[in-house]
Short mmCIF file of C-alpha atoms in Angstrom, two decimals:
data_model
loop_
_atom_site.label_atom_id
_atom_site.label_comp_id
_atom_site.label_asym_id
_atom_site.label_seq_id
_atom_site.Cartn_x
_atom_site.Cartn_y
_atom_site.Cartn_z
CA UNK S 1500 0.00 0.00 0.00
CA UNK S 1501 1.31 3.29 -0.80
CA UNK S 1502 1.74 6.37 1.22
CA UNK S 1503 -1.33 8.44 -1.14
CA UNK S 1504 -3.65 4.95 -0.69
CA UNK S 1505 -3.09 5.30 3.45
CA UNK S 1506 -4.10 9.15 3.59
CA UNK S 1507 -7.41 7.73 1.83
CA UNK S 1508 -8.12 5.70 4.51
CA UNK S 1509 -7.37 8.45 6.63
CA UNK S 1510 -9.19 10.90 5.55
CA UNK S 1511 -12.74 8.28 5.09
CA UNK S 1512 -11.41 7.77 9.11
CA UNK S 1513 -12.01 11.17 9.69
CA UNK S 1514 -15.30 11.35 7.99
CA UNK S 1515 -16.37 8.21 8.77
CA UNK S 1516 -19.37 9.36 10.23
CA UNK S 1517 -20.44 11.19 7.33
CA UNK S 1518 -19.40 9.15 4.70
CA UNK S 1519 -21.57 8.47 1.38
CA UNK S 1520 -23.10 4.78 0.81
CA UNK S 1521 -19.97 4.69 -2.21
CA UNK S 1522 -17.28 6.03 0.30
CA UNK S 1523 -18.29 3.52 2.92
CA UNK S 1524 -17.85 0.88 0.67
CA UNK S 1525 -14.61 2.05 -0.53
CA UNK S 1526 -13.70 2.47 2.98
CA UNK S 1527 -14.77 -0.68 4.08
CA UNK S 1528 -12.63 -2.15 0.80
CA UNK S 1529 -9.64 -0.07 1.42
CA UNK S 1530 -9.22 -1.32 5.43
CA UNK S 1531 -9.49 -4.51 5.28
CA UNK S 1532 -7.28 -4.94 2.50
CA UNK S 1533 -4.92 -2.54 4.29
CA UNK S 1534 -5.07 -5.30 7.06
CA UNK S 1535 -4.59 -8.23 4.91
CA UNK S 1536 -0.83 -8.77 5.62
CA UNK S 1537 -1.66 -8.41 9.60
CA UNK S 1538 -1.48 -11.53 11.19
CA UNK S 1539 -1.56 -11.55 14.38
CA UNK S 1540 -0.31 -14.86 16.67
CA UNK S 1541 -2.96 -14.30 18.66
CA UNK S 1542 -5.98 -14.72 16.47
CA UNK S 1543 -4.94 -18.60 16.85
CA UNK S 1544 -6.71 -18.74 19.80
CA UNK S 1545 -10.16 -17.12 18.29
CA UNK S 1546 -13.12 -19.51 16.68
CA UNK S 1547 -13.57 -16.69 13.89
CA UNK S 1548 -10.85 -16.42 10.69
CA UNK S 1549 -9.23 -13.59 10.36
CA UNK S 1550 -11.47 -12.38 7.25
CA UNK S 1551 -14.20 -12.17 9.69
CA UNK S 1552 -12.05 -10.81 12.65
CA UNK S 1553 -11.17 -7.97 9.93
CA UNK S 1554 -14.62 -7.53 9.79
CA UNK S 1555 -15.98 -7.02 12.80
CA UNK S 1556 -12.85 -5.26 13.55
CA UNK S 1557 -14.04 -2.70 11.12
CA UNK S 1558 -18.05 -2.63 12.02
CA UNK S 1559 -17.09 -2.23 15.91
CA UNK S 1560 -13.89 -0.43 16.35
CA UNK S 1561 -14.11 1.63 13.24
CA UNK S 1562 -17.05 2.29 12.40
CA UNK S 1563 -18.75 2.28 15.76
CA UNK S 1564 -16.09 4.19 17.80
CA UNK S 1565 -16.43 7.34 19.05
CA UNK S 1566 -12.95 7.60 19.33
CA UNK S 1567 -11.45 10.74 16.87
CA UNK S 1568 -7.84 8.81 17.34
CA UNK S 1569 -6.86 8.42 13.30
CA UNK S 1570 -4.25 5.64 12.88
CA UNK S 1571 -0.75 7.75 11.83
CA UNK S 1572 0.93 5.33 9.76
CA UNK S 1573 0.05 1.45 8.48
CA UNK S 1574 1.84 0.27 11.31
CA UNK S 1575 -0.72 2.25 14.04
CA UNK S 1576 -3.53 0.52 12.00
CA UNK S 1577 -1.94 -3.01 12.58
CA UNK S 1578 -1.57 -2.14 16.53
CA UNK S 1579 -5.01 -1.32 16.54
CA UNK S 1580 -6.55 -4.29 14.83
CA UNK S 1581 -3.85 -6.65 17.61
CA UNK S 1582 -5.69 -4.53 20.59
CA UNK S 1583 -8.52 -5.85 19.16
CA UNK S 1584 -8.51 -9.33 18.82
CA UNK S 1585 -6.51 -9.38 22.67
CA UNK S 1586 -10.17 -7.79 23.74
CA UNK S 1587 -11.70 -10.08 21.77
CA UNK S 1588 -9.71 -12.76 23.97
CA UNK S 1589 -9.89 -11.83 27.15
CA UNK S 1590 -14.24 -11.98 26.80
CA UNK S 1591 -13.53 -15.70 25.87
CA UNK S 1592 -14.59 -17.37 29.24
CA UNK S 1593 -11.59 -19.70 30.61
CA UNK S 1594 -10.37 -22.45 29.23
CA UNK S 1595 -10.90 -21.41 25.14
CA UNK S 1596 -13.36 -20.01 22.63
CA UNK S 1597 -14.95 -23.37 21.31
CA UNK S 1598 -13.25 -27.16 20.32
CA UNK S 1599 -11.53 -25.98 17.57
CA UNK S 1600 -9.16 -24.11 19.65
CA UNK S 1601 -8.94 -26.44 22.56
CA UNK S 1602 -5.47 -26.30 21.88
CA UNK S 1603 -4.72 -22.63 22.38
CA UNK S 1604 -6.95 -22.33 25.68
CA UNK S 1605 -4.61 -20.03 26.74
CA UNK S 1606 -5.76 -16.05 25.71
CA UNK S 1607 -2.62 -13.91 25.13
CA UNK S 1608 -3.48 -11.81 27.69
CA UNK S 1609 -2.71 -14.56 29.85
CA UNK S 1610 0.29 -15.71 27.77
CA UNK S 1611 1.98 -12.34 28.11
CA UNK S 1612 1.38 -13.00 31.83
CA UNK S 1613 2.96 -16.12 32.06
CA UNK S 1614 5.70 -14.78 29.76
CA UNK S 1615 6.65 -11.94 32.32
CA UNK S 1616 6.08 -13.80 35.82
CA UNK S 1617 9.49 -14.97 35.43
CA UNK S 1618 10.47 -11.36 35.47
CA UNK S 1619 8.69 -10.66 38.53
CA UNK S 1620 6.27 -8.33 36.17
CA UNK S 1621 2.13 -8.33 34.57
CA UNK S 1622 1.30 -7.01 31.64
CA UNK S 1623 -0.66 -3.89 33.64
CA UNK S 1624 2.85 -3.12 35.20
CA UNK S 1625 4.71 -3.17 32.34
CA UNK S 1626 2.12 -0.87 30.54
CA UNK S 1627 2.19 1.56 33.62
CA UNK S 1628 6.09 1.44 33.04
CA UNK S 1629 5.78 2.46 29.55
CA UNK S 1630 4.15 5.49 30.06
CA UNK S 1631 6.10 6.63 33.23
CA UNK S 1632 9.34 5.71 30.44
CA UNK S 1633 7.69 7.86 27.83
CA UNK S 1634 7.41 11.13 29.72
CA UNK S 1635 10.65 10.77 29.62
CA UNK S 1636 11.17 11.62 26.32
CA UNK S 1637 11.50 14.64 24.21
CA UNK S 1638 8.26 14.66 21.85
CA UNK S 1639 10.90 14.15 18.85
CA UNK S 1640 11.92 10.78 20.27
CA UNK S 1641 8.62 10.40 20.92
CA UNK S 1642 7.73 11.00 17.37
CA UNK S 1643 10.52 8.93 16.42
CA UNK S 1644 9.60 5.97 18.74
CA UNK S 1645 5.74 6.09 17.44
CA UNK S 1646 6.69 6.49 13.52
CA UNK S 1647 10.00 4.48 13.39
CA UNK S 1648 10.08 2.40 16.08
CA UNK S 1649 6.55 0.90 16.13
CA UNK S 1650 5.64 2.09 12.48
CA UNK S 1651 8.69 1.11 10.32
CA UNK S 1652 8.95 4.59 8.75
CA UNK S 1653 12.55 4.82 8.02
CA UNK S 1654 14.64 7.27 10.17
CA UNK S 1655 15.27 9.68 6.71
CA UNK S 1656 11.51 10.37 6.28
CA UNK S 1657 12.10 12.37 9.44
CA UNK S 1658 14.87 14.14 9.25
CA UNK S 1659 13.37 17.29 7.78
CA UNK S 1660 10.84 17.61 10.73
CA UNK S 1661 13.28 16.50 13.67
CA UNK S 1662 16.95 17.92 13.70
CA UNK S 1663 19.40 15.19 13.71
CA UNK S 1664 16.69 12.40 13.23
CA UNK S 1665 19.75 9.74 12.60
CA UNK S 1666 21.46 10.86 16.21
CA UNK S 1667 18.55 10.63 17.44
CA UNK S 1668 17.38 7.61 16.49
CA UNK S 1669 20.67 5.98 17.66
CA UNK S 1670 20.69 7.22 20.91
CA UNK S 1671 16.80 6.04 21.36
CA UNK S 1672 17.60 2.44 20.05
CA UNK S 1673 15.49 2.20 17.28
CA UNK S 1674 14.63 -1.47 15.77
CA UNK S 1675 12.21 -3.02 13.19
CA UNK S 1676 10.67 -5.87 13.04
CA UNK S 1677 11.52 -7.76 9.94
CA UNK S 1678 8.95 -9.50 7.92
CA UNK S 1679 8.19 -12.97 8.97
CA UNK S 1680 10.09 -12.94 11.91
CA UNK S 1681 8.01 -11.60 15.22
CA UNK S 1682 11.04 -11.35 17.58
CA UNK S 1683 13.25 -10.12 15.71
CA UNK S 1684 13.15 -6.43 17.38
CA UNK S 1685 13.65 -8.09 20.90
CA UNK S 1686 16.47 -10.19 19.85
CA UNK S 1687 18.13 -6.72 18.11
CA UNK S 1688 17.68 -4.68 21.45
CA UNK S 1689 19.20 -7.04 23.71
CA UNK S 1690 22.42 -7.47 21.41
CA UNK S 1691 25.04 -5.32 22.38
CA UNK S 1692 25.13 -2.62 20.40
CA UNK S 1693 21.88 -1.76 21.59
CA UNK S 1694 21.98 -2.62 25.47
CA UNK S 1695 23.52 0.99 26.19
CA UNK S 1696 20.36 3.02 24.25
CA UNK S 1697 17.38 4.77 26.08
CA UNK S 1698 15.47 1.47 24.61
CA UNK S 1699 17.84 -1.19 25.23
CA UNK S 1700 18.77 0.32 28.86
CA UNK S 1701 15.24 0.64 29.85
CA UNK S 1702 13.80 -2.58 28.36
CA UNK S 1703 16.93 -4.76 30.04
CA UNK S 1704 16.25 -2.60 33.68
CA UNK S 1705 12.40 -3.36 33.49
CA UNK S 1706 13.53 -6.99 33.06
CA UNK S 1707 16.07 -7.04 35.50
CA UNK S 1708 18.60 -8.38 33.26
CA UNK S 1709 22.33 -6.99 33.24
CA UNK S 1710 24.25 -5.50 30.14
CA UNK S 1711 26.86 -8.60 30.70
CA UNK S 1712 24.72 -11.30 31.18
CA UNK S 1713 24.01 -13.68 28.36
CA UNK S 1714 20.61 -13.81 27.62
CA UNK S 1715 18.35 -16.82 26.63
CA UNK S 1716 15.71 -16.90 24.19
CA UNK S 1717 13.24 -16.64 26.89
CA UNK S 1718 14.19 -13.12 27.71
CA UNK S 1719 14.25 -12.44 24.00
CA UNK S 1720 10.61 -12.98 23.89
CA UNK S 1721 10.49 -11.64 27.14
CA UNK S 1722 11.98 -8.28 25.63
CA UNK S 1723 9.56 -8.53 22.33
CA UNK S 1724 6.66 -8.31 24.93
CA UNK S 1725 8.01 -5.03 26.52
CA UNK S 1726 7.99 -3.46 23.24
CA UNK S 1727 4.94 -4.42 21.49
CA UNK S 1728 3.40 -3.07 25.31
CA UNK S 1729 5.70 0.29 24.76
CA UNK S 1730 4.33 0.61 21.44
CA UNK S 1731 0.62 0.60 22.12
CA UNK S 1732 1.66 2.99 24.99
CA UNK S 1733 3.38 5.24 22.65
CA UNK S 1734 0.79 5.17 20.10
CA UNK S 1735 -1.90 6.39 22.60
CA UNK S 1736 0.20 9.91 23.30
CA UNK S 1737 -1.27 12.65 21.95
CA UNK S 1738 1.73 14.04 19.97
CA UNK S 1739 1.88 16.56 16.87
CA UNK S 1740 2.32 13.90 14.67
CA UNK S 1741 4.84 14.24 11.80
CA UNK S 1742 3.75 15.48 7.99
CA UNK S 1743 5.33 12.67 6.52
CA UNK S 1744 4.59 9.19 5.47
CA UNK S 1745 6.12 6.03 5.81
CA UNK S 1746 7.61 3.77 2.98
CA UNK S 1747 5.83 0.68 3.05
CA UNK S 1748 8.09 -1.74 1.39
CA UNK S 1749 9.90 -0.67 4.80
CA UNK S 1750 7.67 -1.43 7.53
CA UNK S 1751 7.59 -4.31 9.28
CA UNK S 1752 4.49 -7.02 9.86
CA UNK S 1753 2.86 -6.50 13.21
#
């Protein structure tokens, strides 16, 4: 999808409520196919494919929000449509949605919890960490965190909006997920380079891990967890947000 095909959803977003019978449908085409590459592990654990999650996605948390929050990139969109189908989860009453999924009785929700009670940590007090960790921040590394970080924009598409975008960037820690590959930001900000960044520093604190010690692929996955948490915190400040537009072929999946 290109940058000129988002700002279309965008703007039928903004209108939504006063869209034509012909603009709704094109809306209606336009966001789910927007979502088709958005495949989140979690829907694994839901009765419904994800053509229909898609749809009721649209019919209850587009179209019947009040909410004037406009996704701000592809990325934001994807984010959105994974906060869905977790609150989709966590109505399934316990032990699974139906016999189909008998195998994935456990929600996300409580996945994530299980995840982080190694670290001492919930879900709720990782979010609350988030948002204490993004006052923090300068509202360019904020911008940078919400477009780059979560969104895939590359770091360039910035740089005429935030003064030294690439320094920046560097010292905030940015990493991307790659396509195919849903850890792959966790296992980039534990290496290294990385452990010394705003990011990397904060995510290996939260987790009580040490810049020396040799991590496992638990607290890889551990790490991925903090930041897809970050992100939806990030995504829910109320930041200027920047005039430009990400490059698609450069975002990651969510």
């Amino acid at each position: 999808m290109q940058s000129e095909q988002f700002e279309r959803i965008q703007d039928f977003w903004h209108r939504r409520q006063q869209l034509t019978q012909q603009e709704l449908a094109q809306f209606y085409q336009r966001t789910i196919a927007a979502l088709a590459p958005c495949r989140p592990r979690e829907a694994a654990a839901l009765g419904d494919t994800l053509a229909d999650l898609r749809h009721h996605f649209f019919i209850e948390k587009v179209l019947g929000s009040d909410s004037t929050s406009v996704p701000i990139h592809i990325g934001a969109l994807f984010l959105y449509f994974k906060r869905f189908i977790i609150d989709q989860l966590r109505k399934l009453p316990e032990g699974g949605g139906g016999e189909d999924d008998a195998a994935c009785h456990l929600p996300a929700p409580d996945e994530y919890a299980q995840a982080l009670r190694d670290y001492q940590l919930t879900p709720q007090q990782v979010r609350t960490a988030a948002e204490t960790f993004i006052t923090t921040l300068s509202d360019d590394l904020i911008l940078l965190l919400r477009h780059c970080g979560c969104g895939g924009m590359p770091v360039r598409e910035l740089a005429e909006q935030i003064a030294s975008a690439h320094y920046h960037g560097g010292k905030l820690g940015l990493v991307h997920k790659q396509q195919g590959d849903a850890a792959s930001a966790g296992r980039q900000i534990v290496q290294p380079a990385h452990r010394t960044t705003l990011l990397g520093a904060w995510v290996l604190n939260l987790l009580k891990l040490r810049v020396g010690d040799s991590l496992s692929a638990q607290d890889i996955d551990a790490a991925q967890i903090v930041l897809d948490i970050l992100c939806l915190a990030a995504l829910n400040q109320h930041v200027e947000p920047a005039s430009t537009h990400p490059n698609i072929n450069e975002r990651p999946t969510a």
